[in-house]
Amino acid sequence: MKSGLGKGLGALINSVQTAAANDTASNGVLMVDIRKVEPNPTQPRQYFNEDALDELAESMKAFGIVQPLLVTEEENRFIIIAGERRYRAARKAQLTEIPVIIKDYTEMEILQVALIENIQRQDLTSIEEAACYKRLMDDFFFSPDEVASKLGKRKHTVLNTLHLLELTPRAQELAAEGKLTASHAKVLIGVTDEALQAVCAEKIAETGLSVREAESMVTAALKAAAKKQAPPTEQADENAALALRKAENELKHTLGSKVQIIQGAKKSKIEIEFYSGEDLERLLGLFRKLQ
């Protein structure tokens, strides 16, 4: 009988763990041709550390595969539900046969088990973990609370990890390589400019900044960016006012009358005072000489 979804994810997880532990033929472990085993096309895990795979392959050459792979059978092929890392290492070790446990799961159950098995691995990158959470929410309509409860995690941990999926492509790439954590992602989310976020993400990855150091770096970067885009400063306004006063004094000296320059938002004006008809004629005479 297929494991029903009504039993809950806990039952599915227990099924995976129990099946993997019972590695005797009487409990369903079979040795199969590795050429008949294929990765699950819906495998949520995308990044595999090649150095770690090489180490595991060397161990397999000496001791074989200790923990069987969990698979489902389709037309004389075996599709991996859990254990693709072991499968890849076995290929590197040039093993011809690998131990498997065949389970008759529905397509939906296969995805659930694959997601949860991956999430529970210690070496899953934060971006892969975030993608797993999102698929549980999108494909199975789990809330963040339900995801946290089923996986034994805190809700804020799930939410912080999901923030990774809001990062720019370059930052997500660094997270996929394990160079950025969910806590780093939370810091970077505040950088809305994509180019600046990518620069900050690369600096965190290259220098191995802690979260606190990353916060300080991002704060400084945002201040520097804001300064470049800021409107005229008070100093610039003060310089403009001094230039107007200088112009007023030059006109006063030239015309021999009090002059005031009034600056407006759209237009400005110059006011020249005169005190009699004769004073006006004097000013007009000066202007005629300028023609």
Short mmCIF file of C-alpha atoms in Angstrom, two decimals:
data_model
loop_
_atom_site.label_atom_id
_atom_site.label_comp_id
_atom_site.label_asym_id
_atom_site.label_seq_id
_atom_site.Cartn_x
_atom_site.Cartn_y
_atom_site.Cartn_z
CA MET A 1 0.00 0.00 0.00
CA LYS A 2 1.26 3.50 -0.76
CA SER A 3 1.96 5.75 2.20
CA GLY A 4 -1.04 8.03 2.36
CA LEU A 5 -0.65 11.77 2.68
CA GLY A 6 -3.11 11.57 5.53
CA LYS A 7 -0.37 10.03 7.67
CA GLY A 8 1.47 13.32 7.56
CA LEU A 9 5.06 14.22 6.76
CA GLY A 10 6.24 12.74 10.04
CA ALA A 11 5.16 9.31 8.87
CA LEU A 12 6.94 9.81 5.56
CA ILE A 13 10.15 10.90 7.26
CA ASN A 14 10.03 7.92 9.62
CA SER A 15 9.49 5.67 6.63
CA VAL A 16 12.64 7.02 4.97
CA GLN A 17 14.75 6.67 8.10
CA THR A 18 13.48 3.17 8.91
CA ALA A 19 13.93 1.95 5.35
CA ALA A 20 17.48 3.28 5.17
CA ALA A 21 18.42 1.66 8.49
CA ASN A 22 17.16 -1.83 7.61
CA ASP A 23 19.90 -2.86 5.21
CA THR A 24 19.19 -6.60 4.92
CA ALA A 25 17.63 -8.37 1.97
CA SER A 26 14.72 -9.53 4.11
CA ASN A 27 13.81 -5.90 4.71
CA GLY A 28 13.77 -4.97 1.03
CA VAL A 29 17.38 -4.00 0.28
CA LEU A 30 18.38 -4.99 -3.25
CA MET A 31 21.66 -4.69 -5.13
CA VAL A 32 20.90 -3.20 -8.55
CA ASP A 33 22.89 -2.25 -11.64
CA ILE A 34 23.94 1.37 -11.18
CA ARG A 35 23.20 1.98 -14.87
CA LYS A 36 19.52 1.43 -14.14
CA VAL A 37 19.46 4.08 -11.40
CA GLU A 38 18.58 7.66 -12.36
CA PRO A 39 18.40 10.95 -10.43
CA ASN A 40 14.99 12.39 -9.69
CA PRO A 41 14.28 15.17 -12.24
CA THR A 42 12.49 17.12 -9.49
CA GLN A 43 15.48 16.84 -7.15
CA PRO A 44 15.61 20.08 -5.17
CA ARG A 45 19.33 19.77 -4.53
CA GLN A 46 21.37 21.45 -7.26
CA TYR A 47 24.86 22.01 -5.81
CA PHE A 48 27.14 19.09 -4.95
CA ASN A 49 30.59 19.76 -3.51
CA GLU A 50 32.99 17.88 -5.74
CA ASP A 51 35.72 17.58 -3.10
CA ALA A 52 33.25 16.05 -0.65
CA LEU A 53 32.03 13.65 -3.35
CA ASP A 54 35.62 12.57 -4.02
CA GLU A 55 36.12 11.84 -0.31
CA LEU A 56 32.89 9.84 -0.16
CA ALA A 57 33.89 7.93 -3.30
CA GLU A 58 37.20 6.92 -1.72
CA SER A 59 35.32 5.69 1.35
CA MET A 60 32.97 3.67 -0.86
CA LYS A 61 35.90 2.00 -2.61
CA ALA A 62 37.06 0.74 0.77
CA PHE A 63 33.80 0.00 2.56
CA GLY A 64 31.02 0.12 -0.06
CA ILE A 65 27.76 2.01 0.45
CA VAL A 66 26.72 1.77 4.08
CA GLN A 67 23.30 3.39 3.71
CA PRO A 68 21.02 2.19 0.85
CA LEU A 69 19.40 4.64 -1.54
CA LEU A 70 15.64 5.07 -1.43
CA VAL A 71 14.13 4.63 -4.91
CA THR A 72 10.90 4.08 -6.75
CA GLU A 73 10.68 1.69 -9.70
CA GLU A 74 9.46 2.84 -13.12
CA GLU A 75 9.63 0.58 -16.20
CA ASN A 76 12.72 -1.34 -15.11
CA ARG A 77 14.42 1.89 -13.99
CA PHE A 78 14.99 3.12 -10.46
CA ILE A 79 14.35 6.80 -9.75
CA ILE A 80 16.12 8.17 -6.71
CA ILE A 81 13.91 9.53 -3.95
CA ALA A 82 16.69 10.04 -1.42
CA GLY A 83 20.44 9.49 -1.82
CA GLU A 84 21.57 11.26 -5.01
CA ARG A 85 24.79 12.35 -3.31
CA ARG A 86 25.61 8.69 -2.58
CA TYR A 87 24.70 7.81 -6.17
CA ARG A 88 27.07 10.44 -7.59
CA ALA A 89 29.88 9.29 -5.31
CA ALA A 90 29.26 5.66 -6.30
CA ARG A 91 29.68 6.61 -9.96
CA LYS A 92 32.96 8.34 -9.13
CA ALA A 93 34.05 5.18 -7.30
CA GLN A 94 33.11 3.19 -10.44
CA LEU A 95 30.83 0.85 -8.52
CA THR A 96 28.74 -1.37 -10.76
CA GLU A 97 26.03 -2.18 -8.22
CA ILE A 98 24.49 -0.15 -5.41
CA PRO A 99 22.05 -1.08 -2.60
CA VAL A 100 18.54 0.33 -2.85
CA ILE A 101 15.24 0.11 -1.05
CA ILE A 102 12.25 0.28 -3.37
CA LYS A 103 9.24 2.25 -2.12
CA ASP A 104 5.88 2.54 -3.84
CA TYR A 105 5.24 6.26 -3.37
CA THR A 106 2.96 8.58 -5.29
CA GLU A 107 4.58 11.39 -7.25
CA MET A 108 3.54 13.89 -4.60
CA GLU A 109 4.95 11.74 -1.78
CA ILE A 110 8.23 11.34 -3.68
CA LEU A 111 8.62 15.11 -3.88
CA GLN A 112 7.78 15.55 -0.20
CA VAL A 113 10.30 12.91 0.89
CA ALA A 114 12.99 14.29 -1.45
CA LEU A 115 12.47 17.81 -0.12
CA ILE A 116 12.53 16.81 3.52
CA GLU A 117 15.46 14.43 3.15
CA ASN A 118 17.43 17.25 1.56
CA ILE A 119 16.45 19.82 4.19
CA GLN A 120 17.62 17.52 6.96
CA ARG A 121 21.09 17.17 5.44
CA GLN A 122 23.78 19.24 7.15
CA ASP A 123 25.57 20.19 3.93
CA LEU A 124 22.55 21.59 2.10
CA THR A 125 23.28 25.15 0.97
CA SER A 126 21.07 27.91 2.33
CA ILE A 127 19.66 28.77 -1.11
CA GLU A 128 18.70 25.11 -1.69
CA GLU A 129 17.09 25.00 1.74
CA ALA A 130 15.12 28.15 0.89
CA ALA A 131 13.99 26.59 -2.40
CA CYS A 132 12.82 23.50 -0.51
CA TYR A 133 10.78 25.61 1.92
CA LYS A 134 9.20 27.50 -0.96
CA ARG A 135 8.26 24.30 -2.77
CA LEU A 136 6.65 22.89 0.36
CA MET A 137 4.65 26.12 0.60
CA ASP A 138 3.83 26.40 -3.12
CA ASP A 139 3.22 22.73 -3.97
CA PHE A 140 1.67 21.55 -0.70
CA PHE A 141 0.21 24.84 0.56
CA PHE A 142 2.10 24.79 3.86
CA SER A 143 2.34 27.98 5.86
CA PRO A 144 5.73 29.05 7.29
CA ASP A 145 4.43 27.89 10.69
CA GLU A 146 3.62 24.43 9.32
CA VAL A 147 6.99 24.14 7.57
CA ALA A 148 8.76 25.07 10.80
CA SER A 149 6.67 22.65 12.84
CA LYS A 150 7.17 19.69 10.48
CA LEU A 151 10.92 20.22 10.31
CA GLY A 152 11.51 21.05 13.95
CA LYS A 153 12.73 24.56 13.15
CA ARG A 154 11.77 27.99 14.41
CA LYS A 155 9.44 30.09 12.29
CA HIS A 156 11.88 33.02 12.11
CA THR A 157 14.56 30.61 10.84
CA VAL A 158 12.28 29.55 7.99
CA LEU A 159 11.36 33.16 7.17
CA ASN A 160 14.99 34.32 7.26
CA THR A 161 15.99 31.51 4.93
CA LEU A 162 13.19 32.41 2.51
CA HIS A 163 14.70 35.92 2.27
CA LEU A 164 17.46 34.37 0.18
CA LEU A 165 15.03 33.99 -2.70
CA GLU A 166 14.55 37.79 -2.73
CA LEU A 167 18.23 38.42 -3.45
CA THR A 168 19.62 39.41 -6.83
CA PRO A 169 20.83 36.58 -9.11
CA ARG A 170 24.50 37.19 -8.25
CA ALA A 171 23.82 37.10 -4.51
CA GLN A 172 21.74 33.93 -4.93
CA GLU A 173 24.61 32.35 -6.85
CA LEU A 174 26.98 33.07 -3.96
CA ALA A 175 24.43 31.64 -1.52
CA ALA A 176 24.16 28.50 -3.66
CA GLU A 177 27.93 28.11 -3.34
CA GLY A 178 27.57 28.26 0.44
CA LYS A 179 29.30 31.65 0.70
CA LEU A 180 26.28 33.55 2.06
CA THR A 181 24.02 32.51 4.92
CA ALA A 182 20.36 33.27 5.55
CA SER A 183 21.47 35.87 8.12
CA HIS A 184 23.64 37.54 5.48
CA ALA A 185 20.63 37.55 3.17
CA LYS A 186 18.54 39.40 5.74
CA VAL A 187 21.22 42.12 5.83
CA LEU A 188 21.44 42.34 2.03
CA ILE A 189 17.67 42.61 1.51
CA GLY A 190 17.93 46.23 2.67
CA VAL A 191 20.07 47.05 -0.38
CA THR A 192 17.48 47.62 -3.10
CA ASP A 193 19.94 48.68 -5.79
CA GLU A 194 20.87 45.44 -7.59
CA ALA A 195 24.38 46.50 -8.59
CA LEU A 196 25.20 47.68 -5.07
CA GLN A 197 23.71 44.52 -3.54
CA ALA A 198 25.88 42.37 -5.82
CA VAL A 199 28.99 44.33 -4.80
CA CYS A 200 28.14 43.94 -1.09
CA ALA A 201 27.41 40.22 -1.52
CA GLU A 202 30.74 39.63 -3.25
CA LYS A 203 32.62 41.50 -0.54
CA ILE A 204 30.95 39.38 2.15
CA ALA A 205 31.81 36.19 0.26
CA GLU A 206 35.39 37.16 -0.58
CA THR A 207 36.37 38.40 2.89
CA GLY A 208 34.22 36.02 4.97
CA LEU A 209 32.52 38.82 6.89
CA SER A 210 30.46 37.90 9.94
CA VAL A 211 26.84 39.03 10.02
CA ARG A 212 27.71 41.96 12.31
CA GLU A 213 30.60 42.99 10.05
CA ALA A 214 28.31 42.67 7.03
CA GLU A 215 25.77 44.98 8.69
CA SER A 216 28.43 47.65 9.24
CA MET A 217 29.71 47.30 5.68
CA VAL A 218 26.22 47.53 4.17
CA THR A 219 25.35 50.57 6.32
CA ALA A 220 28.51 52.34 5.13
CA ALA A 221 27.81 51.41 1.50
CA LEU A 222 24.24 52.75 1.69
CA LYS A 223 25.44 56.03 3.25
CA ALA A 224 28.05 56.47 0.54
CA ALA A 225 25.47 55.79 -2.17
CA ALA A 226 22.99 58.24 -0.60
CA LYS A 227 25.67 60.93 -0.41
CA LYS A 228 26.33 60.62 -4.14
CA GLN A 229 22.63 60.99 -4.94
CA ALA A 230 21.86 63.67 -2.34
CA PRO A 231 20.48 67.12 -3.37
CA PRO A 232 22.70 70.23 -2.94
CA THR A 233 24.16 70.33 0.54
CA GLU A 234 23.89 73.18 3.02
CA GLN A 235 27.40 74.19 2.06
CA ALA A 236 26.35 74.48 -1.58
CA ASP A 237 23.35 76.61 -0.57
CA GLU A 238 25.59 78.84 1.50
CA ASN A 239 27.99 79.28 -1.42
CA ALA A 240 25.11 80.30 -3.69
CA ALA A 241 23.91 82.88 -1.15
CA LEU A 242 27.42 84.37 -0.91
CA ALA A 243 27.58 84.64 -4.71
CA LEU A 244 24.30 86.60 -4.73
CA ARG A 245 25.55 88.99 -2.04
CA LYS A 246 28.74 89.55 -4.04
CA ALA A 247 26.73 90.33 -7.16
CA GLU A 248 24.55 92.79 -5.20
CA ASN A 249 27.65 94.63 -3.93
CA GLU A 250 29.17 94.85 -7.43
CA LEU A 251 25.93 96.32 -8.83
CA LYS A 252 25.67 98.74 -5.90
CA HIS A 253 29.21 99.94 -6.56
CA THR A 254 28.61 100.28 -10.30
CA LEU A 255 25.20 102.01 -10.09
CA GLY A 256 25.69 104.00 -6.92
CA SER A 257 22.32 102.83 -5.59
CA LYS A 258 21.09 100.11 -3.26
CA VAL A 259 20.52 96.88 -5.20
CA GLN A 260 18.76 93.71 -4.06
CA ILE A 261 18.69 90.38 -5.93
CA ILE A 262 15.59 88.35 -5.09
CA GLN A 263 15.85 84.67 -6.05
CA GLY A 264 12.66 82.70 -6.71
CA ALA A 265 11.87 79.06 -7.44
CA LYS A 266 11.25 79.69 -11.16
CA LYS A 267 12.42 83.26 -11.76
CA SER A 268 14.42 85.90 -9.93
CA LYS A 269 14.55 89.70 -10.08
CA ILE A 270 16.85 92.65 -9.38
CA GLU A 271 15.51 95.66 -7.48
CA ILE A 272 17.32 99.01 -7.86
CA GLU A 273 16.33 101.88 -5.58
CA PHE A 274 16.22 105.55 -6.71
CA TYR A 275 15.20 108.54 -4.64
CA SER A 276 14.17 111.28 -7.10
CA GLY A 277 13.55 112.07 -10.74
CA GLU A 278 17.11 113.25 -11.09
CA ASP A 279 18.39 110.01 -9.55
CA LEU A 280 16.32 108.02 -12.06
CA GLU A 281 17.77 110.06 -14.97
CA ARG A 282 21.25 109.34 -13.62
CA LEU A 283 20.59 105.60 -13.64
CA LEU A 284 19.09 105.73 -17.13
CA GLY A 285 22.20 107.55 -18.32
CA LEU A 286 24.35 104.78 -16.99
CA PHE A 287 22.26 102.13 -18.74
CA ARG A 288 22.42 104.11 -22.05
CA LYS A 289 26.21 104.02 -21.91
CA LEU A 290 26.02 100.20 -21.70
CA GLN A 291 24.10 99.96 -25.00
#
